[in-house]
Amino acid sequence: MNSNQVPTVSIQGSSILVVDDTPNNLYLLTQTLERQSYQVRTAISGRMALSMAEMYLPDLILLDIRMPGMDGYEVCTKLKENPITWEIPVLFISASGDVAGKVAAFSVGGVDYINKPFELIEVLARVETHLKMRSLQKQLQAQNISLQKEISEISGFNHQLCDALRLNVQRQGFELYYQPIVNLLTERVEGFEALIRWYDPKLGFISPIEFIPLAESTGLILPLGEWVIAEATKQLGIWVRKFTHLPNLTININVSAKQLSDPNLVDYVCQSIRDANLSFSQVRLEITESAVIENQENVIKVLELLTSLGIKICIDDFGIGYSSLRRLHDFPISILKIDQSFIRNGEWVIVNAICQLAKALKMEVVPEGIETKEQLEKILETEACDRGQGYHFAKPMPVLATEAYIEKARKRDSQKAENNNV
Ligand code: C2E
Ligand code: CA
Ligand code: CA
């Protein structure tokens, strides 16, 4: 529906769930409603009503109050608490005509109340009214969504995504995935890059490529980034203690330009490392070229302070921005991560040049996005890369899958060692 169209109300074929433990009532109501061309389903207990409501999402529920086990009030409360069923209007039917009962019906979220024994004409009139209201409400919601879409297209700002992001930052509803960073010669895991993931029940999976820029422009990147740092270091601490054969594992954490100007950054990085019982040399912060180049003197100071503690700074996606090499040299940078587009496009001359540059500047160089054996071989030819990362070794994984990956690699290594001893 177009946003400036007037909604039309059609309730023909609407679906109604009738809940009553008395078969006679069910029969009577079903007959009457079906004669009006409504689709009717019935439930004879509260529990049955809850699961049917969730399964069929009716347009309206007629609910008896007095039922054995779960009564109508409890059923209604549960329907209103469930994000799937809370919007379905509930019309109560009850034999007790007392005021307290009616008040209770409204207070648990009912929209209306009919006294037993009911007049069928009255039931039909009320049903029709509530179905019309529900239909209008649905159409207005649809209009609202399409209006919001139009607004965000015009203004380039997605309010719905922004609200969802703010809420998820508040409830810390993100997850971190971990992608192994391996020694290119032995292919053994030496560290991980923490990559954020967001699943929203309404919007589905949202890529960090979409929401990180939004977090940056709204300032939400500060609380979000703090959470990432605390969570990633905490997880590495757990793994170092759990997998005692990997005491020197490192963790790479992506840090946005905005975070570098946050006066609290150094404090919470240090605090997180201490809380996780890690040494500073196990933590590597990834920043982009532009974050370094565009920022002013205070950023140099922050990076120098972090480096003096033993934390390493990586330049992420190196080669696609326009760094002034001299300016880059002014910064305390230990690692260049070669942007994955060079590997994907087979631009080996450039990869080689970056490797030689890194060598001359005494920096480590880590190619990203290695997907095939052929790409790995080309990279090994440079004789300049110690570590690398990409789907050829492993994709980013949630915690449990990462642990299974470490376990599997350990077993494979000890098997190899045994075979060598035989
Ligand atoms: P990035 O830092 O360059 O991360 C590498 C991206 O490449 C990740 O995408 C990863 O899943 C993907 N990748 C890894 N290996 C391969 C490969 O072999 N082939 C291909 N085609 N892709 C590969 P992801 O996880 O979607 O992250 C996208 C970007 O979002 C990241 O790029 C980073 O800039 C940003 N990001 C992710 N997590 C965070 C975070 O916690 N904080 C901040 N500030 N940014 C983050
Ligand atoms: Ca990165
Ligand atoms: Ca990158």
GROMACS .gro file of C-alpha atoms and ligand atoms in nm:
model
  470
    1MET     CA    1   0.000   0.000   0.000
    2ASN     CA    2   0.123   0.346  -0.087
    3SER     CA    3   0.181   0.569   0.216
    4ASN     CA    4  -0.076   0.829   0.108
    5GLN     CA    5  -0.354   0.581   0.037
    6VAL     CA    6  -0.655   0.570   0.270
    7PRO     CA    7  -0.676   0.225   0.434
    8THR     CA    8  -0.977   0.011   0.345
    9VAL     CA    9  -1.116  -0.225   0.606
   10SER     CA   10  -1.181  -0.582   0.504
   11ILE     CA   11  -1.245  -0.846   0.767
   12GLN     CA   12  -1.384  -1.121   0.547
   13GLY     CA   13  -1.213  -1.453   0.613
   14SER     CA   14  -1.050  -1.322   0.934
   15SER     CA   15  -0.927  -1.595   1.166
   16ILE     CA   16  -1.062  -1.634   1.518
   17LEU     CA   17  -0.947  -1.862   1.799
   18VAL     CA   18  -1.226  -1.956   2.042
   19VAL     CA   19  -1.112  -2.084   2.382
   20ASP     CA   20  -1.366  -2.244   2.614
   21ASP     CA   21  -1.370  -2.565   2.820
   22THR     CA   22  -1.746  -2.612   2.767
   23PRO     CA   23  -1.812  -2.804   2.442
   24ASN     CA   24  -2.161  -2.655   2.402
   25ASN     CA   25  -2.028  -2.300   2.405
   26LEU     CA   26  -1.758  -2.390   2.158
   27TYR     CA   27  -2.009  -2.546   1.924
   28LEU     CA   28  -2.248  -2.254   1.937
   29LEU     CA   29  -1.981  -1.989   1.885
   30THR     CA   30  -1.809  -2.182   1.605
   31GLN     CA   31  -2.138  -2.229   1.416
   32THR     CA   32  -2.228  -1.863   1.446
   33LEU     CA   33  -1.887  -1.730   1.347
   34GLU     CA   34  -1.842  -1.970   1.057
   35ARG     CA   35  -2.175  -1.858   0.918
   36GLN     CA   36  -2.020  -1.512   0.887
   37SER     CA   37  -1.733  -1.664   0.682
   38TYR     CA   38  -1.475  -1.634   0.957
   39GLN     CA   39  -1.210  -1.905   0.988
   40VAL     CA   40  -1.258  -2.054   1.333
   41ARG     CA   41  -1.022  -2.266   1.540
   42THR     CA   42  -1.101  -2.392   1.888
   43ALA     CA   43  -0.906  -2.473   2.203
   44ILE     CA   44  -1.041  -2.639   2.516
   45SER     CA   45  -0.769  -2.536   2.761
   46GLY     CA   46  -0.536  -2.246   2.834
   47ARG     CA   47  -0.226  -2.439   2.739
   48MET     CA   48  -0.373  -2.545   2.408
   49ALA     CA   49  -0.480  -2.185   2.341
   50LEU     CA   50  -0.123  -2.056   2.391
   51SER     CA   51   0.034  -2.297   2.147
   52MET     CA   52  -0.240  -2.248   1.887
   53ALA     CA   53  -0.214  -1.871   1.912
   54GLU     CA   54   0.159  -1.890   1.849
   55MET     CA   55   0.119  -2.137   1.563
   56TYR     CA   56  -0.174  -1.976   1.375
   57LEU     CA   57  -0.154  -1.609   1.478
   58PRO     CA   58  -0.532  -1.552   1.469
   59ASP     CA   59  -0.674  -1.201   1.415
   60LEU     CA   60  -0.880  -1.225   1.734
   61ILE     CA   61  -0.913  -1.452   2.039
   62LEU     CA   62  -1.240  -1.516   2.225
   63LEU     CA   63  -1.133  -1.630   2.568
   64ASP     CA   64  -1.336  -1.789   2.847
   65ILE     CA   65  -1.224  -1.678   3.194
   66ARG     CA   66  -1.315  -1.973   3.411
   67MET     CA   67  -1.130  -2.283   3.294
   68PRO     CA   68  -0.967  -2.561   3.496
   69GLY     CA   69  -0.587  -2.535   3.522
   70MET     CA   70  -0.481  -2.211   3.359
   71ASP     CA   71  -0.763  -1.955   3.373
   72GLY     CA   72  -0.834  -1.689   3.110
   73TYR     CA   73  -0.647  -1.412   3.295
   74GLU     CA   74  -0.329  -1.618   3.304
   75VAL     CA   75  -0.364  -1.712   2.938
   76CYS     CA   76  -0.407  -1.347   2.842
   77THR     CA   77  -0.108  -1.240   3.052
   78LYS     CA   78   0.109  -1.501   2.880
   79LEU     CA   79  -0.013  -1.396   2.535
   80LYS     CA   80   0.076  -1.034   2.609
   81GLU     CA   81   0.424  -1.130   2.735
   82ASN     CA   82   0.506  -1.324   2.419
   83PRO     CA   83   0.657  -1.102   2.143
   84ILE     CA   84   0.489  -1.325   1.881
   85THR     CA   85   0.133  -1.306   2.016
   86TRP     CA   86   0.114  -0.983   2.215
   87GLU     CA   87  -0.065  -0.784   1.946
   88ILE     CA   88  -0.359  -1.023   1.903
   89PRO     CA   89  -0.672  -0.865   2.057
   90VAL     CA   90  -0.835  -1.075   2.331
   91LEU     CA   91  -1.209  -1.060   2.393
   92PHE     CA   92  -1.311  -1.213   2.726
   93ILE     CA   93  -1.629  -1.415   2.779
   94SER     CA   94  -1.744  -1.485   3.132
   95ALA     CA   95  -2.040  -1.587   3.338
   96SER     CA   96  -1.955  -1.367   3.634
   97GLY     CA   97  -2.083  -1.021   3.564
   98ASP     CA   98  -1.905  -0.856   3.857
   99VAL     CA   99  -1.709  -0.535   3.813
  100ALA     CA  100  -1.388  -0.671   3.965
  101GLY     CA  101  -1.382  -0.947   3.704
  102LYS     CA  102  -1.418  -0.693   3.425
  103VAL     CA  103  -1.147  -0.470   3.566
  104ALA     CA  104  -0.914  -0.769   3.594
  105ALA     CA  105  -0.988  -0.861   3.230
  106PHE     CA  106  -0.882  -0.518   3.109
  107SER     CA  107  -0.583  -0.499   3.339
  108VAL     CA  108  -0.429  -0.815   3.189
  109GLY     CA  109  -0.464  -0.667   2.841
  110GLY     CA  110  -0.813  -0.772   2.721
  111VAL     CA  111  -0.983  -0.536   2.474
  112ASP     CA  112  -1.342  -0.619   2.562
  113TYR     CA  113  -1.571  -0.826   2.781
  114ILE     CA  114  -1.892  -1.018   2.707
  115ASN     CA  115  -2.121  -1.163   2.975
  116LYS     CA  116  -2.253  -1.518   2.964
  117PRO     CA  117  -2.511  -1.626   2.870
  118PHE     CA  118  -2.424  -1.431   2.558
  119GLU     CA  119  -2.651  -1.291   2.294
  120LEU     CA  120  -2.513  -1.407   1.960
  121ILE     CA  121  -2.595  -1.074   1.793
  122GLU     CA  122  -2.393  -0.892   2.053
  123VAL     CA  123  -2.099  -1.132   2.015
  124LEU     CA  124  -2.100  -1.081   1.638
  125ALA     CA  125  -2.117  -0.703   1.667
  126ARG     CA  126  -1.824  -0.690   1.908
  127VAL     CA  127  -1.620  -0.939   1.707
  128GLU     CA  128  -1.673  -0.733   1.394
  129THR     CA  129  -1.568  -0.410   1.566
  130HIS     CA  130  -1.247  -0.558   1.703
  131LEU     CA  131  -1.158  -0.725   1.375
  132LYS     CA  132  -1.202  -0.393   1.196
  133MET     CA  133  -0.982  -0.219   1.451
  134ARG     CA  134  -0.719  -0.491   1.419
  135SER     CA  135  -0.726  -0.467   1.040
  136LEU     CA  136  -0.682  -0.089   1.055
  137GLN     CA  137  -0.400  -0.121   1.307
  138LYS     CA  138  -0.216  -0.368   1.079
  139GLN     CA  139  -0.253  -0.141   0.778
  140LEU     CA  140  -0.131   0.162   0.970
  141GLN     CA  141   0.172  -0.035   1.087
  142ALA     CA  142   0.249  -0.134   0.729
  143GLN     CA  143   0.210   0.228   0.621
  144ASN     CA  144   0.436   0.341   0.901
  145ILE     CA  145   0.710   0.098   0.796
  146SER     CA  146   0.693   0.206   0.432
  147LEU     CA  147   0.691   0.570   0.539
  148GLN     CA  148   1.000   0.510   0.752
  149LYS     CA  149   1.166   0.343   0.454
  150GLU     CA  150   1.088   0.644   0.234
  151ILE     CA  151   1.224   0.881   0.498
  152SER     CA  152   1.545   0.685   0.540
  153GLU     CA  153   1.590   0.665   0.163
  154ILE     CA  154   1.551   1.040   0.132
  155SER     CA  155   1.760   1.133   0.435
  156GLY     CA  156   2.008   0.847   0.403
  157PHE     CA  157   1.947   0.763   0.768
  158ASN     CA  158   1.780   0.443   0.881
  159HIS     CA  159   1.585   0.519   1.199
  160GLN     CA  160   1.458   0.166   1.248
  161LEU     CA  161   1.810   0.024   1.232
  162CYS     CA  162   1.937   0.300   1.457
  163ASP     CA  163   1.673   0.231   1.725
  164ALA     CA  164   1.741  -0.142   1.708
  165LEU     CA  165   2.116  -0.077   1.736
  166ARG     CA  166   2.075   0.150   2.038
  167LEU     CA  167   1.860  -0.110   2.213
  168ASN     CA  168   2.106  -0.388   2.137
  169VAL     CA  169   2.401  -0.185   2.264
  170GLN     CA  170   2.206  -0.127   2.588
  171ARG     CA  171   2.133  -0.495   2.636
  172GLN     CA  172   2.477  -0.604   2.509
  173GLY     CA  173   2.309  -0.840   2.266
  174PHE     CA  174   2.603  -0.882   2.027
  175GLU     CA  175   2.823  -1.184   1.981
  176LEU     CA  176   3.187  -1.210   1.885
  177TYR     CA  177   3.313  -1.456   1.625
  178TYR     CA  178   3.679  -1.548   1.613
  179GLN     CA  179   3.884  -1.599   1.297
  180PRO     CA  180   4.215  -1.784   1.338
  181ILE     CA  181   4.536  -1.605   1.244
  182VAL     CA  182   4.785  -1.877   1.153
  183ASN     CA  183   5.157  -1.920   1.111
  184LEU     CA  184   5.185  -1.950   0.732
  185LEU     CA  185   5.466  -2.207   0.741
  186THR     CA  186   5.322  -2.444   1.002
  187GLU     CA  187   4.956  -2.343   0.954
  188ARG     CA  188   4.923  -2.352   1.333
  189VAL     CA  189   4.692  -2.105   1.501
  190GLU     CA  190   4.875  -1.825   1.681
  191GLY     CA  191   4.592  -1.585   1.745
  192PHE     CA  192   4.241  -1.471   1.655
  193GLU     CA  193   4.069  -1.166   1.517
  194ALA     CA  194   3.748  -1.083   1.703
  195LEU     CA  195   3.466  -0.994   1.461
  196ILE     CA  196   3.134  -0.868   1.585
  197ARG     CA  197   2.801  -1.029   1.492
  198TRP     CA  198   2.446  -0.901   1.538
  199TYR     CA  199   2.130  -1.105   1.497
  200ASP     CA  200   1.804  -0.915   1.539
  201PRO     CA  201   1.485  -1.127   1.564
  202LYS     CA  202   1.297  -0.886   1.335
  203LEU     CA  203   1.571  -0.767   1.099
  204GLY     CA  204   1.775  -1.090   1.077
  205PHE     CA  205   2.156  -1.092   1.055
  206ILE     CA  206   2.297  -0.745   1.008
  207SER     CA  207   2.650  -0.713   0.873
  208PRO     CA  208   2.906  -0.508   1.066
  209ILE     CA  209   2.974  -0.334   0.734
  210GLU     CA  210   2.622  -0.191   0.772
  211PHE     CA  211   2.600  -0.116   1.143
  212ILE     CA  212   2.955  -0.016   1.240
  213PRO     CA  213   2.935   0.307   1.032
  214LEU     CA  214   2.597   0.379   1.196
  215ALA     CA  215   2.748   0.315   1.540
  216GLU     CA  216   3.028   0.555   1.450
  217SER     CA  217   2.800   0.833   1.331
  218THR     CA  218   2.574   0.808   1.638
  219GLY     CA  219   2.848   0.775   1.899
  220LEU     CA  220   2.722   0.427   1.994
  221ILE     CA  221   3.063   0.294   1.889
  222LEU     CA  222   3.202   0.400   2.228
  223PRO     CA  223   2.991   0.170   2.451
  224LEU     CA  224   2.992  -0.093   2.174
  225GLY     CA  225   3.371  -0.079   2.136
  226GLU     CA  226   3.416  -0.100   2.511
  227TRP     CA  227   3.207  -0.416   2.519
  228VAL     CA  228   3.408  -0.569   2.232
  229ILE     CA  229   3.739  -0.503   2.409
  230ALA     CA  230   3.619  -0.645   2.741
  231GLU     CA  231   3.457  -0.949   2.580
  232ALA     CA  232   3.744  -1.037   2.343
  233THR     CA  233   4.011  -1.013   2.613
  234LYS     CA  234   3.797  -1.208   2.858
  235GLN     CA  235   3.753  -1.486   2.598
  236LEU     CA  236   4.124  -1.500   2.520
  237GLY     CA  237   4.197  -1.525   2.895
  238ILE     CA  238   3.961  -1.823   2.918
  239TRP     CA  239   4.125  -1.996   2.621
  240VAL     CA  240   4.481  -1.941   2.744
  241ARG     CA  241   4.387  -2.112   3.070
  242LYS     CA  242   4.184  -2.385   2.902
  243PHE     CA  243   4.432  -2.470   2.624
  244THR     CA  244   4.757  -2.477   2.814
  245HIS     CA  245   4.951  -2.573   2.501
  246LEU     CA  246   4.876  -2.224   2.361
  247PRO     CA  247   4.994  -1.983   2.633
  248ASN     CA  248   5.095  -1.708   2.389
  249LEU     CA  249   4.775  -1.681   2.186
  250THR     CA  250   4.704  -1.326   2.071
  251ILE     CA  251   4.380  -1.141   2.012
  252ASN     CA  252   4.325  -0.878   1.741
  253ILE     CA  253   4.054  -0.626   1.817
  254ASN     CA  254   3.913  -0.377   1.565
  255VAL     CA  255   3.907  -0.021   1.694
  256SER     CA  256   3.732   0.269   1.518
  257ALA     CA  257   3.873   0.616   1.466
  258LYS     CA  258   3.621   0.762   1.715
  259GLN     CA  259   3.746   0.532   1.989
  260LEU     CA  260   4.101   0.661   1.944
  261SER     CA  261   3.983   1.008   2.050
  262ASP     CA  262   3.805   0.870   2.355
  263PRO     CA  263   4.004   0.983   2.661
  264ASN     CA  264   3.898   0.664   2.844
  265LEU     CA  265   4.031   0.422   2.580
  266VAL     CA  266   4.369   0.351   2.740
  267ASP     CA  267   4.211   0.302   3.081
  268TYR     CA  268   3.954   0.046   2.975
  269VAL     CA  269   4.194  -0.140   2.748
  270CYS     CA  270   4.434  -0.177   3.042
  271GLN     CA  271   4.155  -0.270   3.281
  272SER     CA  272   4.019  -0.535   3.044
  273ILE     CA  273   4.365  -0.689   2.994
  274ARG     CA  274   4.424  -0.701   3.368
  275ASP     CA  275   4.077  -0.845   3.440
  276ALA     CA  276   4.143  -1.118   3.183
  277ASN     CA  277   4.485  -1.198   3.332
  278LEU     CA  278   4.661  -1.149   3.000
  279SER     CA  279   4.990  -0.982   2.922
  280PHE     CA  280   4.983  -0.664   2.715
  281SER     CA  281   5.182  -0.827   2.435
  282GLN     CA  282   4.887  -1.062   2.369
  283VAL     CA  283   4.662  -0.780   2.254
  284ARG     CA  284   4.671  -0.617   1.910
  285LEU     CA  285   4.451  -0.328   1.812
  286GLU     CA  286   4.354  -0.292   1.445
  287ILE     CA  287   4.298   0.059   1.315
  288THR     CA  288   4.256   0.189   0.962
  289GLU     CA  289   4.492   0.414   0.769
  290SER     CA  290   4.242   0.699   0.769
  291ALA     CA  291   4.202   0.680   1.148
  292VAL     CA  292   4.574   0.746   1.176
  293ILE     CA  293   4.616   1.001   0.900
  294GLU     CA  294   4.308   1.213   0.968
  295ASN     CA  295   4.356   1.229   1.341
  296GLN     CA  296   4.564   1.478   1.519
  297GLU     CA  297   4.845   1.483   1.770
  298ASN     CA  298   4.646   1.334   2.057
  299VAL     CA  299   4.608   1.011   1.859
  300ILE     CA  300   4.986   0.974   1.831
  301LYS     CA  301   5.006   1.015   2.209
  302VAL     CA  302   4.741   0.747   2.269
  303LEU     CA  303   4.913   0.505   2.031
  304GLU     CA  304   5.251   0.571   2.190
  305LEU     CA  305   5.110   0.509   2.534
  306LEU     CA  306   4.950   0.180   2.427
  307THR     CA  307   5.270   0.070   2.251
  308SER     CA  308   5.485   0.157   2.551
  309LEU     CA  309   5.275  -0.088   2.753
  310GLY     CA  310   5.348  -0.363   2.498
  311ILE     CA  311   5.022  -0.356   2.303
  312LYS     CA  312   5.078  -0.383   1.927
  313ILE     CA  313   4.907  -0.159   1.673
  314CYS     CA  314   4.807  -0.297   1.330
  315ILE     CA  315   4.705  -0.101   1.024
  316ASP     CA  316   4.399  -0.281   0.884
  317ASP     CA  317   4.313  -0.298   0.512
  318PHE     CA  318   4.653  -0.158   0.423
  319GLY     CA  319   4.704  -0.040   0.066
  320ILE     CA  320   4.357   0.086  -0.027
  321GLY     CA  321   4.366   0.422   0.149
  322TYR     CA  322   4.613   0.688   0.061
  323SER     CA  323   4.865   0.686   0.337
  324SER     CA  324   5.147   0.923   0.333
  325LEU     CA  325   5.428   0.678   0.400
  326ARG     CA  326   5.623   0.934   0.595
  327ARG     CA  327   5.325   1.008   0.818
  328LEU     CA  328   5.275   0.637   0.871
  329HIS     CA  329   5.635   0.609   0.975
  330ASP     CA  330   5.573   0.872   1.244
  331PHE     CA  331   5.330   0.640   1.418
  332PRO     CA  332   5.423   0.350   1.642
  333ILE     CA  333   5.289   0.077   1.415
  334SER     CA  334   5.407  -0.283   1.436
  335ILE     CA  335   5.191  -0.467   1.184
  336LEU     CA  336   5.047  -0.405   0.836
  337LYS     CA  337   4.748  -0.616   0.736
  338ILE     CA  338   4.736  -0.633   0.357
  339ASP     CA  339   4.387  -0.564   0.230
  340GLN     CA  340   4.212  -0.874   0.101
  341SER     CA  341   4.130  -0.716  -0.238
  342PHE     CA  342   4.497  -0.750  -0.344
  343ILE     CA  343   4.491  -1.121  -0.270
  344ARG     CA  344   4.150  -1.170  -0.434
  345ASN     CA  345   4.261  -0.990  -0.752
  346GLY     CA  346   4.601  -1.160  -0.761
  347GLU     CA  347   4.791  -0.833  -0.751
  348TRP     CA  348   5.114  -1.002  -0.644
  349VAL     CA  349   5.341  -0.714  -0.752
  350ILE     CA  350   5.166  -0.490  -0.503
  351VAL     CA  351   5.158  -0.759  -0.234
  352ASN     CA  352   5.531  -0.803  -0.282
  353ALA     CA  353   5.595  -0.429  -0.267
  354ILE     CA  354   5.399  -0.397   0.060
  355CYS     CA  355   5.597  -0.688   0.205
  356GLN     CA  356   5.930  -0.526   0.116
  357LEU     CA  357   5.812  -0.193   0.257
  358ALA     CA  358   5.706  -0.358   0.582
  359LYS     CA  359   6.040  -0.537   0.607
  360ALA     CA  360   6.231  -0.211   0.558
  361LEU     CA  361   6.020  -0.042   0.826
  362LYS     CA  362   6.069  -0.342   1.055
  363MET     CA  363   5.699  -0.415   1.064
  364GLU     CA  364   5.525  -0.750   1.059
  365VAL     CA  365   5.298  -0.808   0.758
  366VAL     CA  366   4.979  -1.014   0.764
  367PRO     CA  367   4.785  -1.086   0.443
  368GLU     CA  368   4.408  -1.122   0.484
  369GLY     CA  369   4.146  -1.302   0.277
  370ILE     CA  370   4.359  -1.601   0.173
  371GLU     CA  371   4.100  -1.834   0.022
  372THR     CA  372   4.299  -2.085  -0.185
  373LYS     CA  373   4.615  -2.294  -0.178
  374GLU     CA  374   4.739  -2.109  -0.489
  375GLN     CA  375   4.707  -1.773  -0.315
  376LEU     CA  376   4.894  -1.913  -0.015
  377GLU     CA  377   5.176  -2.035  -0.239
  378LYS     CA  378   5.207  -1.693  -0.403
  379ILE     CA  379   5.227  -1.531  -0.061
  380LEU     CA  380   5.490  -1.776   0.062
  381GLU     CA  381   5.703  -1.678  -0.238
  382THR     CA  382   5.745  -1.330  -0.091
  383GLU     CA  383   5.931  -1.488   0.206
  384ALA     CA  384   5.817  -1.190   0.410
  385CYS     CA  385   5.490  -1.296   0.574
  386ASP     CA  386   5.485  -1.491   0.899
  387ARG     CA  387   5.116  -1.493   0.969
  388GLY     CA  388   4.802  -1.489   0.756
  389GLN     CA  389   4.428  -1.516   0.773
  390GLY     CA  390   4.146  -1.630   0.544
  391TYR     CA  391   3.882  -1.890   0.460
  392HIS     CA  392   4.159  -2.126   0.336
  393PHE     CA  393   4.246  -2.180   0.703
  394ALA     CA  394   3.918  -2.103   0.876
  395LYS     CA  395   3.617  -1.874   0.870
  396PRO     CA  396   3.521  -1.659   1.169
  397MET     CA  397   3.348  -1.891   1.420
  398PRO     CA  398   3.144  -1.861   1.739
  399VAL     CA  399   3.309  -1.959   2.068
  400LEU     CA  400   3.217  -2.330   2.076
  401ALA     CA  401   3.319  -2.392   1.714
  402THR     CA  402   3.649  -2.211   1.780
  403GLU     CA  403   3.716  -2.440   2.076
  404ALA     CA  404   3.640  -2.745   1.862
  405TYR     CA  405   3.881  -2.609   1.599
  406ILE     CA  406   4.161  -2.568   1.857
  407GLU     CA  407   4.097  -2.918   1.996
  408LYS     CA  408   4.101  -3.074   1.650
  409ALA     CA  409   4.426  -2.900   1.558
  410ARG     CA  410   4.585  -3.016   1.884
  411LYS     CA  411   4.488  -3.379   1.820
  412ARG     CA  412   4.620  -3.358   1.463
  413ASP     CA  413   4.952  -3.218   1.588
  414SER     CA  414   5.001  -3.482   1.856
  415GLN     CA  415   4.913  -3.753   1.603
  416LYS     CA  416   5.180  -3.611   1.370
  417ALA     CA  417   5.434  -3.603   1.652
  418GLU     CA  418   5.356  -3.966   1.738
  419ASN     CA  419   5.395  -4.074   1.377
  420ASN     CA  420   5.732  -3.896   1.359
  421ASN     CA  421   5.851  -4.081   1.669
  422VAL     CA  422   5.762  -4.424   1.534
  423C2E     P1  423   3.795  -0.638   0.862
  423C2E     O1  424   3.848  -0.591   0.991
  423C2E     O2  425   3.878  -0.614   0.740
  423C2E     O3  426   3.762  -0.792   0.882
  423C2E     C1  427   3.784  -0.889   0.785
  423C2E     C2  428   3.656  -0.924   0.715
  423C2E     O4  429   3.685  -1.019   0.612
  423C2E     C3  430   3.557  -0.995   0.807
  423C2E     O5  431   3.428  -0.956   0.763
  423C2E     C4  432   3.582  -1.142   0.776
  423C2E     O6  433   3.469  -1.223   0.803
  423C2E     C5  434   3.612  -1.137   0.629
  423C2E     N1  435   3.699  -1.246   0.584
  423C2E     C6  436   3.793  -1.312   0.652
  423C2E     N2  437   3.857  -1.403   0.573
  423C2E     C7  438   3.802  -1.393   0.451
  423C2E     C8  439   3.825  -1.457   0.325
  423C2E     O7  440   3.909  -1.547   0.310
  423C2E     N3  441   3.750  -1.418   0.219
  423C2E     C9  442   3.656  -1.319   0.231
  423C2E     N4  443   3.585  -1.287   0.122
  423C2E     N5  444   3.630  -1.255   0.347
  423C2E    C10  445   3.704  -1.291   0.455
  423C2E     P2  446   3.317  -0.913   0.866
  423C2E     O8  447   3.325  -1.000   0.987
  423C2E     O9  448   3.190  -0.905   0.791
  423C2E    O10  449   3.361  -0.770   0.913
  423C2E    C11  450   3.355  -0.663   0.825
  423C2E    C12  451   3.420  -0.542   0.884
  423C2E    O11  452   3.347  -0.489   0.994
  423C2E    C13  453   3.558  -0.569   0.941
  423C2E    O12  454   3.651  -0.573   0.834
  423C2E    C14  455   3.576  -0.451   1.032
  423C2E    O13  456   3.616  -0.337   0.961
  423C2E    C15  457   3.435  -0.429   1.083
  423C2E     N6  458   3.424  -0.490   1.218
  423C2E    C16  459   3.397  -0.618   1.251
  423C2E     N7  460   3.396  -0.633   1.385
  423C2E    C17  461   3.424  -0.512   1.437
  423C2E    C18  462   3.439  -0.461   1.572
  423C2E    O14  463   3.429  -0.532   1.673
  423C2E     N8  464   3.468  -0.326   1.585
  423C2E    C19  465   3.484  -0.245   1.476
  423C2E     N9  466   3.512  -0.117   1.498
  423C2E    N10  467   3.472  -0.290   1.350
  423C2E    C20  468   3.443  -0.420   1.331
  424CA      CA  469   4.023  -0.611   1.098
  425CA      CA  470   4.089  -0.604   0.707
   0.00000   0.00000   0.00000
